[in-house]
Each structure stands twice: as structure tokens, then as C-alpha cells.
PDB file of N, CA and C in Angstrom:
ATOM      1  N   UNK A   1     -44.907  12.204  19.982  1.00  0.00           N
ATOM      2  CA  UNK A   1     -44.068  11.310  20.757  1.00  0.00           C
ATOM      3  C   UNK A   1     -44.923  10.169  21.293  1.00  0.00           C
ATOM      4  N   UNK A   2     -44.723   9.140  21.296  1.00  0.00           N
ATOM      5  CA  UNK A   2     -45.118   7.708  21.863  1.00  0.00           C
ATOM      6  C   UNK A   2     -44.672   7.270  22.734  1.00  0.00           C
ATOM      7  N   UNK A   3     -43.468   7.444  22.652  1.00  0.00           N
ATOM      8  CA  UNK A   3     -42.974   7.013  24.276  1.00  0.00           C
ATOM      9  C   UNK A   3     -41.544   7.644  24.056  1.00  0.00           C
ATOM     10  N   UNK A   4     -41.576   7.966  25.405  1.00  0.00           N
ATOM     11  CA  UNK A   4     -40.731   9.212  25.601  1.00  0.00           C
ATOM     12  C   UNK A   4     -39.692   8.360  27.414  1.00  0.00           C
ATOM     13  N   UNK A   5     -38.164   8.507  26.694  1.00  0.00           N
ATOM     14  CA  UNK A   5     -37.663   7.777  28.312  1.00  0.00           C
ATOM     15  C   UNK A   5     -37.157   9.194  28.958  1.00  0.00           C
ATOM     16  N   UNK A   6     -37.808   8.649  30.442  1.00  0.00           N
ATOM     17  CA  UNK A   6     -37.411   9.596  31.382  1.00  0.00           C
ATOM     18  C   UNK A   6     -35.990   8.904  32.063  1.00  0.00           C
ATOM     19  N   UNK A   7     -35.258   8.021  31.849  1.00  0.00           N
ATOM     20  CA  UNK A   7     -34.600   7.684  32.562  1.00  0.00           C
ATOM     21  C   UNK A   7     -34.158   6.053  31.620  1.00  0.00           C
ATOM     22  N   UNK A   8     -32.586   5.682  32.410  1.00  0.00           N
ATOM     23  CA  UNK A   8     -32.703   4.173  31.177  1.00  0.00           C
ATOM     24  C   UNK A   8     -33.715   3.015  31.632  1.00  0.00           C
ATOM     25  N   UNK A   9     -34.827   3.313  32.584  1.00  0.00           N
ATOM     26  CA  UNK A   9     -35.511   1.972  32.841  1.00  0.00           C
ATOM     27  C   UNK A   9     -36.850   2.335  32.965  1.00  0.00           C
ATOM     28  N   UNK A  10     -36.937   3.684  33.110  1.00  0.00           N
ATOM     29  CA  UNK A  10     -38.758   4.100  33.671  1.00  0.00           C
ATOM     30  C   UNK A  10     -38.952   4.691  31.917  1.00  0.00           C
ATOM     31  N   UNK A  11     -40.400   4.694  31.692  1.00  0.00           N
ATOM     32  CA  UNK A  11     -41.148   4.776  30.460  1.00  0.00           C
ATOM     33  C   UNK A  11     -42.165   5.485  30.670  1.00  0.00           C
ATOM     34  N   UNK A  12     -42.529   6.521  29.572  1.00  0.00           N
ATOM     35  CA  UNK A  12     -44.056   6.791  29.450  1.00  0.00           C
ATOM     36  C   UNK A  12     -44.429   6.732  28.609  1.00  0.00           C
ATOM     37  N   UNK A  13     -45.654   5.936  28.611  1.00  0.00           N
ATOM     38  CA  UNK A  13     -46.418   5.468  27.717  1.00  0.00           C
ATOM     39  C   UNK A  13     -47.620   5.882  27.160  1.00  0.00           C
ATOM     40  N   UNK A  14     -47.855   6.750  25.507  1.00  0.00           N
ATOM     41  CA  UNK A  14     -48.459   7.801  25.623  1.00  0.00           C
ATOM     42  C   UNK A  14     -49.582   6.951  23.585  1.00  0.00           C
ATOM     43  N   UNK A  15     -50.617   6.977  23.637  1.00  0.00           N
ATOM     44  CA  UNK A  15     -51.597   6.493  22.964  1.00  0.00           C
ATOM     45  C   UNK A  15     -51.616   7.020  21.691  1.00  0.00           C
ATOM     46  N   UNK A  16     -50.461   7.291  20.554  1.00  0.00           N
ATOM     47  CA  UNK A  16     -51.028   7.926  19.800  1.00  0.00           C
ATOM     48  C   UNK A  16     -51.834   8.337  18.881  1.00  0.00           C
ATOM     49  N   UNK A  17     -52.340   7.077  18.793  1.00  0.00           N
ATOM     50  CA  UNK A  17     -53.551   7.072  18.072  1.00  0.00           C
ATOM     51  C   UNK A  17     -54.629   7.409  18.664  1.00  0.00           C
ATOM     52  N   UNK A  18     -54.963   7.300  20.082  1.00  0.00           N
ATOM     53  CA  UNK A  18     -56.208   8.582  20.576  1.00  0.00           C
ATOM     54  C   UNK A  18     -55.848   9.802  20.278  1.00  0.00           C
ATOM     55  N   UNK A  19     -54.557  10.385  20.781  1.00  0.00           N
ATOM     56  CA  UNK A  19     -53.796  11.187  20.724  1.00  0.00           C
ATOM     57  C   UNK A  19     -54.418  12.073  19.270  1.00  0.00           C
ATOM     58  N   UNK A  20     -53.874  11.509  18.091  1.00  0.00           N
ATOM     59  CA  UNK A  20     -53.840  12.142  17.056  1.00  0.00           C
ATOM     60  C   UNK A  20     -55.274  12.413  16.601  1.00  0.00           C
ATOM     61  N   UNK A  21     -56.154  11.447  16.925  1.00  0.00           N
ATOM     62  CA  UNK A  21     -57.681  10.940  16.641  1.00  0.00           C
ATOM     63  C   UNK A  21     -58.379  12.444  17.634  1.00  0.00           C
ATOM     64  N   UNK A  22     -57.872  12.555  18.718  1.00  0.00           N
ATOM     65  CA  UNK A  22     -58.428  13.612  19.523  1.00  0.00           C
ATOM     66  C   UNK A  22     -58.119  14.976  18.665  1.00  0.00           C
ATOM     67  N   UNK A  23     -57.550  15.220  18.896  1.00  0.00           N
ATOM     68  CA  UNK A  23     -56.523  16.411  18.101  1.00  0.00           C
ATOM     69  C   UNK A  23     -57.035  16.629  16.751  1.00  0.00           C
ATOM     70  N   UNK A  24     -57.370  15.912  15.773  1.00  0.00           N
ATOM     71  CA  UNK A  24     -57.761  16.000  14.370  1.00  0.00           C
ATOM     72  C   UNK A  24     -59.491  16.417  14.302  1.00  0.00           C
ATOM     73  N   UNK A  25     -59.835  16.157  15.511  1.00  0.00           N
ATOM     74  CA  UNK A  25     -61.477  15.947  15.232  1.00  0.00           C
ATOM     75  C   UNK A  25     -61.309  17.630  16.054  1.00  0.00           C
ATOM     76  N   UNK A  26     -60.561  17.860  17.114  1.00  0.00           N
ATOM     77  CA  UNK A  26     -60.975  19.255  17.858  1.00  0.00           C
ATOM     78  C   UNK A  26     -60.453  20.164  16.502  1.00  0.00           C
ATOM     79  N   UNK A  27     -59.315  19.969  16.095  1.00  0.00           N
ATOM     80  CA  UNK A  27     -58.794  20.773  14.885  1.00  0.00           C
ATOM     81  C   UNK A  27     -59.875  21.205  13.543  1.00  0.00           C
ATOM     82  N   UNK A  28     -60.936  20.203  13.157  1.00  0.00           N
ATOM     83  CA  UNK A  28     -61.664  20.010  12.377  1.00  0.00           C
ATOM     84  C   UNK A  28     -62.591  20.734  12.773  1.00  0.00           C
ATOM     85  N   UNK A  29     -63.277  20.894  14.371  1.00  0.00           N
ATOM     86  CA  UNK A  29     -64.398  21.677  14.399  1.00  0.00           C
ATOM     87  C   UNK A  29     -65.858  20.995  13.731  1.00  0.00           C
ATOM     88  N   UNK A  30     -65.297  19.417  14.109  1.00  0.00           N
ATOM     89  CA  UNK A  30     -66.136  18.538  13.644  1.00  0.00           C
ATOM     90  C   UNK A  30     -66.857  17.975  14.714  1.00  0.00           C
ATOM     91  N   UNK A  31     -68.379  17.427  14.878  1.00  0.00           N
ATOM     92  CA  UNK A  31     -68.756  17.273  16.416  1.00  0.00           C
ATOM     93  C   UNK A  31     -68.395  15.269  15.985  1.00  0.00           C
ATOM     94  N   UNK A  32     -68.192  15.118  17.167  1.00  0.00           N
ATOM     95  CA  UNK A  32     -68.078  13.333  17.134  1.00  0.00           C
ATOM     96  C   UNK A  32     -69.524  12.494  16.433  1.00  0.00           C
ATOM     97  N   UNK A  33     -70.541  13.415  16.426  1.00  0.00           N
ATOM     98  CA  UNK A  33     -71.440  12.661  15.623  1.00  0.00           C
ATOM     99  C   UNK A  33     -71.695  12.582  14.414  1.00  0.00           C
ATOM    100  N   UNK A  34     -71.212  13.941  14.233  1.00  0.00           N
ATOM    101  CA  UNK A  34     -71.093  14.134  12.533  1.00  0.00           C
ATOM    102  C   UNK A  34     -69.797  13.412  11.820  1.00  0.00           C
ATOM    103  N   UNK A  35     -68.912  12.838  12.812  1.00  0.00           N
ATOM    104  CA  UNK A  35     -67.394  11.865  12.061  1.00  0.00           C
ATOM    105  C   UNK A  35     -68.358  10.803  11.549  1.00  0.00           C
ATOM    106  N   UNK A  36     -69.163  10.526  13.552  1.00  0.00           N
ATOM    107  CA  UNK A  36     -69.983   8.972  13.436  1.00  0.00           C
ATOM    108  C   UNK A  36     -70.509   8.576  11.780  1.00  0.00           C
ATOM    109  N   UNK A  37     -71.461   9.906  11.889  1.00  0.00           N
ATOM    110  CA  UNK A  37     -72.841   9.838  10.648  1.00  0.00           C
ATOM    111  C   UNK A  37     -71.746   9.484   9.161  1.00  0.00           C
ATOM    112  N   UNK A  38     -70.709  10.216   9.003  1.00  0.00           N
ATOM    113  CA  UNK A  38     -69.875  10.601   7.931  1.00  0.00           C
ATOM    114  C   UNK A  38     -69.090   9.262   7.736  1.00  0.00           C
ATOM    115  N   UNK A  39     -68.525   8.451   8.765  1.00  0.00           N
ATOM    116  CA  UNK A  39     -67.064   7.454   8.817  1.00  0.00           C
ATOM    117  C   UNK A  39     -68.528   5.765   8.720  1.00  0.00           C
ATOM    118  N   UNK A  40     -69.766   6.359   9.488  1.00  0.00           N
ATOM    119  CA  UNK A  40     -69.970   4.704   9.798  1.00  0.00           C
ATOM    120  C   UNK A  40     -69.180   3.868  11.017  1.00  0.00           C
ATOM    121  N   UNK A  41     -68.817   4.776  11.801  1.00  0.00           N
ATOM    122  CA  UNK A  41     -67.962   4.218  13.140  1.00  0.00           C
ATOM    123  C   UNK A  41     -69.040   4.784  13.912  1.00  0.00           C
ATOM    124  N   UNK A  42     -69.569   3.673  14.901  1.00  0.00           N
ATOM    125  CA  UNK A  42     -70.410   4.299  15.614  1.00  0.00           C
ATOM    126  C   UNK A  42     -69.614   5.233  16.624  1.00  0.00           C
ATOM    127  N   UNK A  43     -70.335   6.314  16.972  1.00  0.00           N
ATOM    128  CA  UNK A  43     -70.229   7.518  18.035  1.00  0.00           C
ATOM    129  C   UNK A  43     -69.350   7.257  19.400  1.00  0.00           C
ATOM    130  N   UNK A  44     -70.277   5.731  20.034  1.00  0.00           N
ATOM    131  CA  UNK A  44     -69.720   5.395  21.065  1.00  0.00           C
ATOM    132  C   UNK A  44     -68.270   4.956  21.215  1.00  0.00           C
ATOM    133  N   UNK A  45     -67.840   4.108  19.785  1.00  0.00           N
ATOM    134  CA  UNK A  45     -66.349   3.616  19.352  1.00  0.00           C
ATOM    135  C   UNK A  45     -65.301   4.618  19.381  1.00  0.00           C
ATOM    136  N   UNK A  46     -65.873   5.602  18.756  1.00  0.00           N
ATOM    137  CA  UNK A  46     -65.386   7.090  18.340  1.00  0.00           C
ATOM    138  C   UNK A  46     -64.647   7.628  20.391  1.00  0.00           C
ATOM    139  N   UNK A  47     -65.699   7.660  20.758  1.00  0.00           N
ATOM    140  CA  UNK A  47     -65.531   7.699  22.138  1.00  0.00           C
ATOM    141  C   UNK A  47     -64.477   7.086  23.134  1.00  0.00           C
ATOM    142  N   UNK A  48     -64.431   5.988  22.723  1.00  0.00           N
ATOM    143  CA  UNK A  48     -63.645   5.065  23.195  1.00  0.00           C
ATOM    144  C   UNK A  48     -62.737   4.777  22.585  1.00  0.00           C
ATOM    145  N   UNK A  49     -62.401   5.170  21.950  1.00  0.00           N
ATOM    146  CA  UNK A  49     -61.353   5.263  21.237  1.00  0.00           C
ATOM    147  C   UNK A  49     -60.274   6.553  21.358  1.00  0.00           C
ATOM    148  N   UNK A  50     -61.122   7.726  21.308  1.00  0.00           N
ATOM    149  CA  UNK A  50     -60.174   8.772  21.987  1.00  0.00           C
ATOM    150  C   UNK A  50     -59.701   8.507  23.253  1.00  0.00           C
ATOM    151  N   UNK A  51     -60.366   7.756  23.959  1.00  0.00           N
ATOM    152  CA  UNK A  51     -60.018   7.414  25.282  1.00  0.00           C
ATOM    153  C   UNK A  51     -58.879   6.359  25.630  1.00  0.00           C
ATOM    154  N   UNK A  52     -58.666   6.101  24.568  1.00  0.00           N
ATOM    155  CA  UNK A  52     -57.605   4.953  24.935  1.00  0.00           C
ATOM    156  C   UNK A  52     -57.955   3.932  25.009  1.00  0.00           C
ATOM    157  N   UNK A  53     -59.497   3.538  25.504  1.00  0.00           N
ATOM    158  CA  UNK A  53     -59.917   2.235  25.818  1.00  0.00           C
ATOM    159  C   UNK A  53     -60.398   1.331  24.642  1.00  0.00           C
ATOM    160  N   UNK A  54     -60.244   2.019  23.295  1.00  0.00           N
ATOM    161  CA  UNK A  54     -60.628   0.991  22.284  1.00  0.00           C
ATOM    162  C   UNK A  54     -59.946   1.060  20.898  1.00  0.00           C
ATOM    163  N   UNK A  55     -59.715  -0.432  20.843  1.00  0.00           N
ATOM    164  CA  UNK A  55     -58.549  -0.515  19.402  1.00  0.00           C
ATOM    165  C   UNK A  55     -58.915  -0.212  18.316  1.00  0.00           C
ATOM    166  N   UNK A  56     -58.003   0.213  17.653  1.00  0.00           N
ATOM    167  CA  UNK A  56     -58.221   0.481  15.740  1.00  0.00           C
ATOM    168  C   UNK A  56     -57.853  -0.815  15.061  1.00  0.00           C
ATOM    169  N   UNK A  57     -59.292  -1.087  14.632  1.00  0.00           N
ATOM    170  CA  UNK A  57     -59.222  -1.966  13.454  1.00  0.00           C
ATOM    171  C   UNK A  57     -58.712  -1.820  12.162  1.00  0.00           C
ATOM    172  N   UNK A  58     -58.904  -2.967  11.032  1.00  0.00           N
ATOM    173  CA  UNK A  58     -58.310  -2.252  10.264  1.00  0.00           C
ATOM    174  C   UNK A  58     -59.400  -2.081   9.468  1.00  0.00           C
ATOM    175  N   UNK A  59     -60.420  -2.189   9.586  1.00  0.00           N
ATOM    176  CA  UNK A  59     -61.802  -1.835   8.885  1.00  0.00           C
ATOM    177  C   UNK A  59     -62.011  -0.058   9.482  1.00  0.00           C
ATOM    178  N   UNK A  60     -61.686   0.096  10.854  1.00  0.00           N
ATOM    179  CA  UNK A  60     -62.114   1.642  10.995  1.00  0.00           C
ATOM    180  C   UNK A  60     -60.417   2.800  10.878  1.00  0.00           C
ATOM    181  N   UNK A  61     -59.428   1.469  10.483  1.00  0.00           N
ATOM    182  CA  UNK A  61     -58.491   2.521   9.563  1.00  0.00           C
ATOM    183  C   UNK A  61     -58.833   2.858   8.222  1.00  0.00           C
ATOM    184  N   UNK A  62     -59.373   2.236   8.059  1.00  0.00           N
ATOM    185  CA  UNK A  62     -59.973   2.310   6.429  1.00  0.00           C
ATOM    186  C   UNK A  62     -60.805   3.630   6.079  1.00  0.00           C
ATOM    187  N   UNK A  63     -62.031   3.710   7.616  1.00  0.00           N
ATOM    188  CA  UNK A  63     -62.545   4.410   7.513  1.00  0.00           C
ATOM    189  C   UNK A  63     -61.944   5.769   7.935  1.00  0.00           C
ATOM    190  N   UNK A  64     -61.543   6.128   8.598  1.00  0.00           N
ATOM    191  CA  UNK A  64     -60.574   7.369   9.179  1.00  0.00           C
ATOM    192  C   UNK A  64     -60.489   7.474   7.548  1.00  0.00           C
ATOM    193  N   UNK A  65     -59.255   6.565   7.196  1.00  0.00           N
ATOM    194  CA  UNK A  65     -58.624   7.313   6.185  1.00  0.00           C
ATOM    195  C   UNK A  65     -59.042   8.262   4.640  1.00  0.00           C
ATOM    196  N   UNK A  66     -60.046   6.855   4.883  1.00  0.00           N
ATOM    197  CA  UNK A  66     -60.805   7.785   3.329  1.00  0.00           C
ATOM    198  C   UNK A  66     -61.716   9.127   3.923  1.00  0.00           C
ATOM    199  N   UNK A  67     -61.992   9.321   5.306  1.00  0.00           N
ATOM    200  CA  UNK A  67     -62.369  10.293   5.367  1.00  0.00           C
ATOM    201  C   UNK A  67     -61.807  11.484   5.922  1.00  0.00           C
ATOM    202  N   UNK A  68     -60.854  11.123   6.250  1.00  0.00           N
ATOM    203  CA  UNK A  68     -59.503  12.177   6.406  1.00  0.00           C
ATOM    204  C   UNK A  68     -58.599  12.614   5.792  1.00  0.00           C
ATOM    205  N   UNK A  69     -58.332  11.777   4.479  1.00  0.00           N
ATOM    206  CA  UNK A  69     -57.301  11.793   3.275  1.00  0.00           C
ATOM    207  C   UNK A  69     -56.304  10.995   3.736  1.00  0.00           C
ATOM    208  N   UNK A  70     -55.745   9.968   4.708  1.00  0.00           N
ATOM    209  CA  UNK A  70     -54.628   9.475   5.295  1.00  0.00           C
ATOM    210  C   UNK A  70     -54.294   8.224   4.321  1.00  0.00           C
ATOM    211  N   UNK A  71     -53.160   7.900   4.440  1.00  0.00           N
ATOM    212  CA  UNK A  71     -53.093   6.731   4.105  1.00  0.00           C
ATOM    213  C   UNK A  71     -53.820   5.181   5.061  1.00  0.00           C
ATOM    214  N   UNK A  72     -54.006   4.625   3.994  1.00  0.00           N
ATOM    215  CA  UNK A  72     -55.237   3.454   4.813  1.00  0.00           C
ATOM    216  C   UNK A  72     -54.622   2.630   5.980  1.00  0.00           C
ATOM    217  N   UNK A  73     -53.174   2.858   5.861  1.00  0.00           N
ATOM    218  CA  UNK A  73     -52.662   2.171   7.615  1.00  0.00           C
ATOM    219  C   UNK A  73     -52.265   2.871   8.049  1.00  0.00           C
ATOM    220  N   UNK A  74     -52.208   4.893   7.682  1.00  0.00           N
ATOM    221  CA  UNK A  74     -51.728   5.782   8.979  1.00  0.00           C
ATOM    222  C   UNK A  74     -52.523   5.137  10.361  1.00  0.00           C
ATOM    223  N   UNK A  75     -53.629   5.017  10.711  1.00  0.00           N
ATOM    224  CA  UNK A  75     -54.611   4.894  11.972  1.00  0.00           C
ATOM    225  C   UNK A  75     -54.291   3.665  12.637  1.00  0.00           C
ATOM    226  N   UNK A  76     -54.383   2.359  11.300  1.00  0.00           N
ATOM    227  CA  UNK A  76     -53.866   1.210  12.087  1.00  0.00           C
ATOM    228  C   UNK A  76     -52.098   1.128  12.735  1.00  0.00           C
ATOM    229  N   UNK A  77     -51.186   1.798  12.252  1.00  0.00           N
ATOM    230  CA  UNK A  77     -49.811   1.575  12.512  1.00  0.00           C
ATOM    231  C   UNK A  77     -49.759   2.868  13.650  1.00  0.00           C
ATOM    232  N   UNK A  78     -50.333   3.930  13.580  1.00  0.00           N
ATOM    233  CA  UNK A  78     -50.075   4.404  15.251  1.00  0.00           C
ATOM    234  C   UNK A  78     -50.698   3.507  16.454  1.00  0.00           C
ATOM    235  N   UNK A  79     -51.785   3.108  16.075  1.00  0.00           N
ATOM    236  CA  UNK A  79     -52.099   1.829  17.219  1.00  0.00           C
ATOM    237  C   UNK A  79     -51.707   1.095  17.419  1.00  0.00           C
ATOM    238  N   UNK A  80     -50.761  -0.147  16.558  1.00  0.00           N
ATOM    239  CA  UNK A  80     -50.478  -0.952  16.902  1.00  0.00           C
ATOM    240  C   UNK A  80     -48.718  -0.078  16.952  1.00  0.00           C
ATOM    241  N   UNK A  81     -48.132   0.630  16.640  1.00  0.00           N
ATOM    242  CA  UNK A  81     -46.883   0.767  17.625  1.00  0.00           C
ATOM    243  C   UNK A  81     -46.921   1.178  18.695  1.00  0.00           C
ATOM    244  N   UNK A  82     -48.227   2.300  19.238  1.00  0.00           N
ATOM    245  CA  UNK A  82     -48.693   1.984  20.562  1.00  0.00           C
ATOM    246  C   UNK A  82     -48.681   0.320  21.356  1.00  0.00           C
ATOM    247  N   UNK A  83     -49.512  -0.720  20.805  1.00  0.00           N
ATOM    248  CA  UNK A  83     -49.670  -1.748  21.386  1.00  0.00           C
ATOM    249  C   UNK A  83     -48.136  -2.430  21.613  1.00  0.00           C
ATOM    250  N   UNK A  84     -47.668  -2.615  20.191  1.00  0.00           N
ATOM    251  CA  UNK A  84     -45.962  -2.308  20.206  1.00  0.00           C
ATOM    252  C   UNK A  84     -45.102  -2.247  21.486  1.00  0.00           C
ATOM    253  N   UNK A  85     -45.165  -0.890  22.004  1.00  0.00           N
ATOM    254  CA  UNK A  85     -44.411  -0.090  23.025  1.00  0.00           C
ATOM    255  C   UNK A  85     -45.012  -0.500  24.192  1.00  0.00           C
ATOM    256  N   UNK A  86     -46.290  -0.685  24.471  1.00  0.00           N
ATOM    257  CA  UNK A  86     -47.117  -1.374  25.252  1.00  0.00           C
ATOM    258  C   UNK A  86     -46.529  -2.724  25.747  1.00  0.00           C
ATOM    259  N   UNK A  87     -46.104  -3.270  24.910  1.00  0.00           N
ATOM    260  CA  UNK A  87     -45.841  -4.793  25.290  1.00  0.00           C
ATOM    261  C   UNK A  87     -44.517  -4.784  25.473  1.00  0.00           C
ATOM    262  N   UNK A  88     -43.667  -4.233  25.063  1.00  0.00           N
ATOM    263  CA  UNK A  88     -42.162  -4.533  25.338  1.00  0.00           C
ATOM    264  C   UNK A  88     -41.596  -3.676  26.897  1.00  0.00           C
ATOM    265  N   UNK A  89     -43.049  -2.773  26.969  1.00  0.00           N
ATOM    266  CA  UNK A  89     -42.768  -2.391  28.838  1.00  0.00           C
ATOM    267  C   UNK A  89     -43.088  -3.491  29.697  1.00  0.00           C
ATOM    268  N   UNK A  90     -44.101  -3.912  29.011  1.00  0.00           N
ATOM    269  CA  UNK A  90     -44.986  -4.974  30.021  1.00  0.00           C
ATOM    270  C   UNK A  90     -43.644  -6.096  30.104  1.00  0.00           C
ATOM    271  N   UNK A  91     -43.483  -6.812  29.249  1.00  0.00           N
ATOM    272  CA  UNK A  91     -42.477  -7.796  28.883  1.00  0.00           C
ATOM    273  C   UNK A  91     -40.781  -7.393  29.124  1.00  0.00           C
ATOM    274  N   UNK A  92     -40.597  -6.581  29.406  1.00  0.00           N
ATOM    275  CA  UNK A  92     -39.164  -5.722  29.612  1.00  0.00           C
ATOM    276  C   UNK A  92     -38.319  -6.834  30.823  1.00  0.00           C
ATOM    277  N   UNK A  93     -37.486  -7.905  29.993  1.00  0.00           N
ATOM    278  CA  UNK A  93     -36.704  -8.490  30.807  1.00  0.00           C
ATOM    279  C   UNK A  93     -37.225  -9.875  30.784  1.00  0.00           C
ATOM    280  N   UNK A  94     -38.461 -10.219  29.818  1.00  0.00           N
ATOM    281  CA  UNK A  94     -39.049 -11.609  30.418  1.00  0.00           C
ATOM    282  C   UNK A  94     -38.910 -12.335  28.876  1.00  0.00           C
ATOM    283  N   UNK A  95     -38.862 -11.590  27.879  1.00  0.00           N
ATOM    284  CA  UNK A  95     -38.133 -12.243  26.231  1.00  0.00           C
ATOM    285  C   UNK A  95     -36.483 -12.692  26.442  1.00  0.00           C
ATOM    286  N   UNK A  96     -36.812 -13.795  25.667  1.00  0.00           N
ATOM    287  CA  UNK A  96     -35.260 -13.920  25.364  1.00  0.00           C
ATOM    288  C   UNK A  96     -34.728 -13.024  24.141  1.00  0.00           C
ATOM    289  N   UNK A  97     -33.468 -13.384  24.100  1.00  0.00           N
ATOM    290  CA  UNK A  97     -32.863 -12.471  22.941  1.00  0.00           C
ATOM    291  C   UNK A  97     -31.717 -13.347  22.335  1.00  0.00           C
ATOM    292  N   UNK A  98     -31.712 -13.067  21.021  1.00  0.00           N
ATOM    293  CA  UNK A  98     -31.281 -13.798  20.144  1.00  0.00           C
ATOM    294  C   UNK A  98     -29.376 -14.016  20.825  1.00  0.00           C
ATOM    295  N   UNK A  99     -29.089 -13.532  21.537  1.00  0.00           N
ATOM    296  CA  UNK A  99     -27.678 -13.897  22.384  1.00  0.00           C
ATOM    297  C   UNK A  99     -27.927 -15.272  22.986  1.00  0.00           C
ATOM    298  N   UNK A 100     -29.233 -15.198  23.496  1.00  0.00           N
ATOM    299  CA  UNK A 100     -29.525 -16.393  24.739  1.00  0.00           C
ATOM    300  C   UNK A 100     -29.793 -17.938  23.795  1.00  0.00           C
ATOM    301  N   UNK A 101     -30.353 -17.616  22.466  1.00  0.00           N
ATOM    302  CA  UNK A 101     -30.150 -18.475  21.204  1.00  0.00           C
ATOM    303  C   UNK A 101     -29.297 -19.347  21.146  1.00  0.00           C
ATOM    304  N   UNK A 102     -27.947 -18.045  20.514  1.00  0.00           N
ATOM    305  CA  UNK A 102     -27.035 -18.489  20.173  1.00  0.00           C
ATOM    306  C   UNK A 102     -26.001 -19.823  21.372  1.00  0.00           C
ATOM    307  N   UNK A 103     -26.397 -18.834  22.492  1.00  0.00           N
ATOM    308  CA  UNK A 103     -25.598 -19.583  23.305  1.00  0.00           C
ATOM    309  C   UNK A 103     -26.281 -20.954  24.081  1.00  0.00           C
ATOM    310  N   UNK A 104     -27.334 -21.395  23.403  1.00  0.00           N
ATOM    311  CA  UNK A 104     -28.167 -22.307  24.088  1.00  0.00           C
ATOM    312  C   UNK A 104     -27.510 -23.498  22.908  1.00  0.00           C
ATOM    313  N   UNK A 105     -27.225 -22.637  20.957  1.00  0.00           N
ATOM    314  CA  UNK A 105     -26.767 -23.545  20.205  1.00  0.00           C
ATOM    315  C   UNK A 105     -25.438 -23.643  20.126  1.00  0.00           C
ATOM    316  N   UNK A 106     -24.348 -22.691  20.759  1.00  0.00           N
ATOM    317  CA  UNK A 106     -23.034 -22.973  20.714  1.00  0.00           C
ATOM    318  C   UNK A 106     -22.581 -23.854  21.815  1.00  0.00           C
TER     319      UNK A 106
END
């Protein structure tokens, strides 16, 4: 789950790409240095990245994938529909919408 409504206006907003990134490496029984040594993502990225605090490129979706078997934008497309869901909370009420368009051209 990515975002999950508790209600029609409150949100939680949940990372799944640390999420899944956490989860796959404890599942694996793999230590974060041996992904590092193996992917070419340094250790610290690796780190920060489970944490939420750092984005997936699409150079280290690349890498995940060939070394996970994933497809080469599973890693990048949970992040960016994270960033996605991210922005339309942040922005919630401050986009126009294609109604406000129409009626600006009718």
C-alpha cells in the first residue's frame, strides 16, 4: 500500500520503494555491503535510501534490477508514484482542473 485514506481528506503517506528495498534485502539475508559490492550503489545510498531520504535514479533502477531479476523500471516507478502521491498531498486544492479550463474558455 502507498497511500492508504483514513478519511476523505487526511492521507498517509507511505515510501514504497524504501519499503520494498528494505524488505527484499532483510528477506535475502543479504548484508547492505554485499548489495553495495554486488549492485555498484554505494553502501551509504543503499542507506539512504531505505530511509526514505534518497531518490531512485534511473541508473540505480537499472541496478536493483539486474540484480534482483526486476523489471528495469519496477524500482524507478515505485519511487516516483511515491513522489507522485507526495505531491498531489502537498498540492491538494492549489492545481487547477480541467473544469476551471473549460470554464475560463466557455
Amino acid at each position: 500500500m502507498i497511500v492508504g485514506e483514513m478519511d476523505n481528506e487526511e492521507m498517509i503517506l507511505v515510501n514504497a520503494f524504501a519499503v520494498v528495498l528494505t524488505e527484499i534485502i532483510d528477506e535475502l539475508d543479504i548484508s547492505q555491503a554485499e548489495l553495495a559490492r554486488r549492485t555498484g550503489i554505494p553502501s551509504p545510498h543503499l542507506t539512504e535510501m531505505k530511509k526514505g531520504r534518497r531518490a531512485c535514479s534511473a541508473e540505480t533502477s537499472l541496478r536493483l534490477a539486474a540484480y534482483f531479476g526486476t523489471s528495469e523500471a519496477y524500482w524507478l516507478r515505485l519511487y516516483v508514484d511515491y513522489e507522485i502521491r507526495k505531491a498531489k498531498i502537498e498540492l491538494s486544492g492549489k492545481l487547477p482542473s480541467a473544469r476551471d479550463r473549460v470554464e475560463e474558455v466557455g
